[in-house]
Tab-separated table of C-alpha atoms in Angstrom:
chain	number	residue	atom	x	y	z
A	114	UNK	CA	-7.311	132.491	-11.868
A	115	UNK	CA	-10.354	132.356	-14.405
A	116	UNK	CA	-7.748	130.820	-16.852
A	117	UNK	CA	-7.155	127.716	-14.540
A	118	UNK	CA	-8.872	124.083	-14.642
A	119	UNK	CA	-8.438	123.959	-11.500
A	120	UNK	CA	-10.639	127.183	-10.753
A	121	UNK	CA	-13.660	125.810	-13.314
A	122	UNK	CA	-13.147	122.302	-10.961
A	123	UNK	CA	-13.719	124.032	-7.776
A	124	UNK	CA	-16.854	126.156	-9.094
A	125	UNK	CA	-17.936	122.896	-10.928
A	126	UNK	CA	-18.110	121.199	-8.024
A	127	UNK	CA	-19.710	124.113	-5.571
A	128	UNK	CA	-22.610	124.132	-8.118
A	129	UNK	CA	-22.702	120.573	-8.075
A	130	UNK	CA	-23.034	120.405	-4.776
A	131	UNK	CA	-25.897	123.595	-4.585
A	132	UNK	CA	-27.781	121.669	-6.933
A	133	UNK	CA	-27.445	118.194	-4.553
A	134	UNK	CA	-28.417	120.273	-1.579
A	135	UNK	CA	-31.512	121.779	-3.363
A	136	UNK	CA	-32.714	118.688	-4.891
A	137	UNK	CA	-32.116	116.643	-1.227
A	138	UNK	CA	-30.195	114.614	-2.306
A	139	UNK	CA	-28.117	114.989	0.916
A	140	UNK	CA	-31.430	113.634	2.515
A	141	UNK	CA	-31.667	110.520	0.432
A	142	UNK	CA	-27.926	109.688	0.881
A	143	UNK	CA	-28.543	109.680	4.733
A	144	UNK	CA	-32.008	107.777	4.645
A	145	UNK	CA	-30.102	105.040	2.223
A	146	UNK	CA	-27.034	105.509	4.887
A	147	UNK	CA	-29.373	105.145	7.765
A	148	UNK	CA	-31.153	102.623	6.474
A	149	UNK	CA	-28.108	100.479	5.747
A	150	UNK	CA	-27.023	100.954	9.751
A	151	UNK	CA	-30.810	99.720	10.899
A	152	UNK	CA	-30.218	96.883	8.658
A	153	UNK	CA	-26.508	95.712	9.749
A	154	UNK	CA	-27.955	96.296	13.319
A	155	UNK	CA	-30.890	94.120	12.575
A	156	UNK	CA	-28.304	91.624	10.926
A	157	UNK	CA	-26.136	92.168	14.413
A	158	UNK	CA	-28.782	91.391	16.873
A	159	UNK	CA	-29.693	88.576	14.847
A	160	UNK	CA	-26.679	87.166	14.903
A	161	UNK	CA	-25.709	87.593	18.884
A	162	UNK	CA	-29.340	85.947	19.091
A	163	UNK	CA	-28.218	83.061	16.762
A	164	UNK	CA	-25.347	82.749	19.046
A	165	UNK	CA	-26.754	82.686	22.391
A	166	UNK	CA	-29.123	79.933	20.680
A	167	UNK	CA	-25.843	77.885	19.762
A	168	UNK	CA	-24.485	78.373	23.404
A	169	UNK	CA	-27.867	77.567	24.735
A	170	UNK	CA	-27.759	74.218	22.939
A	171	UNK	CA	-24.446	73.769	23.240
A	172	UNK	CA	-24.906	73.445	27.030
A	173	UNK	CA	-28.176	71.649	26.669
A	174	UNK	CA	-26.314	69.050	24.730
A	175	UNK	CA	-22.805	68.831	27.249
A	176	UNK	CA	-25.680	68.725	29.604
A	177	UNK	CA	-26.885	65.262	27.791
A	178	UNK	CA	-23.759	64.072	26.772
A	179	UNK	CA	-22.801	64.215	30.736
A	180	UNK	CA	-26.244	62.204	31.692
A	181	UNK	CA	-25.949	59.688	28.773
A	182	UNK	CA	-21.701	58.985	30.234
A	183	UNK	CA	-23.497	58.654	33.731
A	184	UNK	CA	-25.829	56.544	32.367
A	185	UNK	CA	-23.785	54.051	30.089
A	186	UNK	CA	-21.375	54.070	33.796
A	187	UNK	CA	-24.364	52.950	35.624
A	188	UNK	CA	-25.311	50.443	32.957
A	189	UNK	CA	-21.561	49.182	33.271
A	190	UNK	CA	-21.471	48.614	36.815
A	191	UNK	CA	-24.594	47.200	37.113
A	192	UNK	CA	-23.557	44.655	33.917
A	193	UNK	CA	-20.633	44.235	36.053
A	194	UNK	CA	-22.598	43.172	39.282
A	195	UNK	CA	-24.814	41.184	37.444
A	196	UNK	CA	-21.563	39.280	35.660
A	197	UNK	CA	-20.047	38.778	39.271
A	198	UNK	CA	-23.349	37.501	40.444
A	199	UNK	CA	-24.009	35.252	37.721
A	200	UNK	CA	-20.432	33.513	38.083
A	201	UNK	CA	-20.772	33.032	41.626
A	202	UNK	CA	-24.131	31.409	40.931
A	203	UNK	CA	-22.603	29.241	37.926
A	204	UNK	CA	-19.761	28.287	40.134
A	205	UNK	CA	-22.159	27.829	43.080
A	206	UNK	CA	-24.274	24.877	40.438
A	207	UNK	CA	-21.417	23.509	38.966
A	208	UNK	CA	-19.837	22.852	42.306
A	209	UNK	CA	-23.099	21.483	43.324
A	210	UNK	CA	-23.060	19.582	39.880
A	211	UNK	CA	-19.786	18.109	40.423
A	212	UNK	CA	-20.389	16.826	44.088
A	213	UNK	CA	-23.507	15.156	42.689
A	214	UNK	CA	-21.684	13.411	40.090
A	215	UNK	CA	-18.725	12.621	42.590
A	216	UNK	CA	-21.705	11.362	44.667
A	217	UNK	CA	-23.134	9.314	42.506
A	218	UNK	CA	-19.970	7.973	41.286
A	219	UNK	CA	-19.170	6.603	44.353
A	220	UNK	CA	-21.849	4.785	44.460
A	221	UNK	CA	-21.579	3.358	41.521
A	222	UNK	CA	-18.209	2.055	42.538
A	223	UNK	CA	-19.319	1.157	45.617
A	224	UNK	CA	-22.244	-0.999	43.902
A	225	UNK	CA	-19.831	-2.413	41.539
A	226	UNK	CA	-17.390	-3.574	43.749
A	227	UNK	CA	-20.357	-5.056	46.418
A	228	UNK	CA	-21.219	-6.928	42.896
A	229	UNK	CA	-17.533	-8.027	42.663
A	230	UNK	CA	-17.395	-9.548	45.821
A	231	UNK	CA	-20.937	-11.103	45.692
A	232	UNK	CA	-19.589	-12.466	41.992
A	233	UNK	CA	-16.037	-13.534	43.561
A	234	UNK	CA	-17.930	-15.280	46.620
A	235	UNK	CA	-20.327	-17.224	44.149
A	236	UNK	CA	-17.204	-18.265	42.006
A	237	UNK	CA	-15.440	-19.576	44.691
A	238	UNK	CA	-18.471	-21.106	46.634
A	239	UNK	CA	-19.080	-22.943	43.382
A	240	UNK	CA	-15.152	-24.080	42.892
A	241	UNK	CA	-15.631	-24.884	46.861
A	242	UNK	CA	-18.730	-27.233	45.808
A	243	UNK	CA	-17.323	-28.618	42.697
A	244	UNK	CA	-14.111	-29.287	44.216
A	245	UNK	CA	-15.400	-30.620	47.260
A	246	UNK	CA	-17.933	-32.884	45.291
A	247	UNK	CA	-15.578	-34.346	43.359
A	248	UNK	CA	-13.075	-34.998	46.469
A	249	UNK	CA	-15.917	-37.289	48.251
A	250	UNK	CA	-17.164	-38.543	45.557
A	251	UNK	CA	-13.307	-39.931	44.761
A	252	UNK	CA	-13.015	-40.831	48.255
A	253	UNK	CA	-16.297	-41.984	49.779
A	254	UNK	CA	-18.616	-44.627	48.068
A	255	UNK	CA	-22.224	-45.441	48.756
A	256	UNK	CA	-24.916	-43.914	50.650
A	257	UNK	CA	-22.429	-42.443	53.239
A	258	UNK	CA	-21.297	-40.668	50.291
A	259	UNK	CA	-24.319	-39.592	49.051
A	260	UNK	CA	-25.580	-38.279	52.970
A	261	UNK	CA	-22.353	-36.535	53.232
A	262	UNK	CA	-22.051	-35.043	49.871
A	263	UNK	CA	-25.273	-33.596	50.106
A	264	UNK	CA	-24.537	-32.322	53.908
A	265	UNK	CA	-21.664	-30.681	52.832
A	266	UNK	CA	-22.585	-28.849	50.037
A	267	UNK	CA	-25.355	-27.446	51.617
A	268	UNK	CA	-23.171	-26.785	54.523
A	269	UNK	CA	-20.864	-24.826	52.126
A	270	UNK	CA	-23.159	-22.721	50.170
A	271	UNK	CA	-24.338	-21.353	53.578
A	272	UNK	CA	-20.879	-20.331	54.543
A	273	UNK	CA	-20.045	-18.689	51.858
A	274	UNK	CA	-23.489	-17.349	50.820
């Protein structure tokens, strides 16, 4: 037995450990040890803190995100409305636009062609006059002529006038 390594290991290491025990170092070990577990607690509650922040603001920004969507829809539908009133009201002026125009088209025509006729009439009064003058003045001589001429034409251009 006292011939063994084995033996001198095992009383080796009961002195070893007498010598730990007197000296406290079996105290130390378990301040380090406790110690250590304060500070991975610490570490622990720090971190479930850190992560009810993140949920916290997580929410608090789905909670935004939600409002801004309801938002930007509100903005959309009210663009939308506004669009829908807008073309009703362009449609509303350019129908009014184009019945004006139409309008004042037609009046224009009907000017023009009043002007036609009134142009037409005078043409053909004055071919009536011309004509007519030079008819009596072929076929009637003297002052006859002359009282009849004049009667006539003057007698024409109220006719046709």
């Amino acid at each position: 037995m006292f011939a063994e390594p084995e033996f001198w290991v095992a009383v080796g290491f009961v002195i070893l450990m007498g010598v730990f025990a007197y000296v406290g170092v079996h105290r130390t070990v378990l301040t380090a040890l406790d110690h250590r577990s304060e500070r991975i607690k610490s570490e622990l509650d720090d971190a479930r803190r850190l992560k009810q922040e993140a949920a916290n603001l997580l929410e608090e920004y789905k909670a935004k995100r939600a409002s801004a969507e309801r938002e930007a829809q509100d903005i959309i539908a009210a663009a939308k409305v506004d669009a829908e009133r807008i073309a009703a009201e362009a449609k509303g002026k350019m129908e009014d636009f184009v019945a004006r125009r139409t309008k004042t088209a037609e009046s224009k025509i009907a000017l023009a062609e009043a002007q036609a006729v009134a142009d037409v009439r005078a043409a053909a009064a004055n071919a009536a006059v011309t004509a007519a003058s030079a008819i009596l003045s072929q076929t009637v001589k003297g002052q006859v002529a002359d009282d009849l001429l004049a009667k006539g034409i003057t007698e024409v251009r109220e006719k046709l006038n």
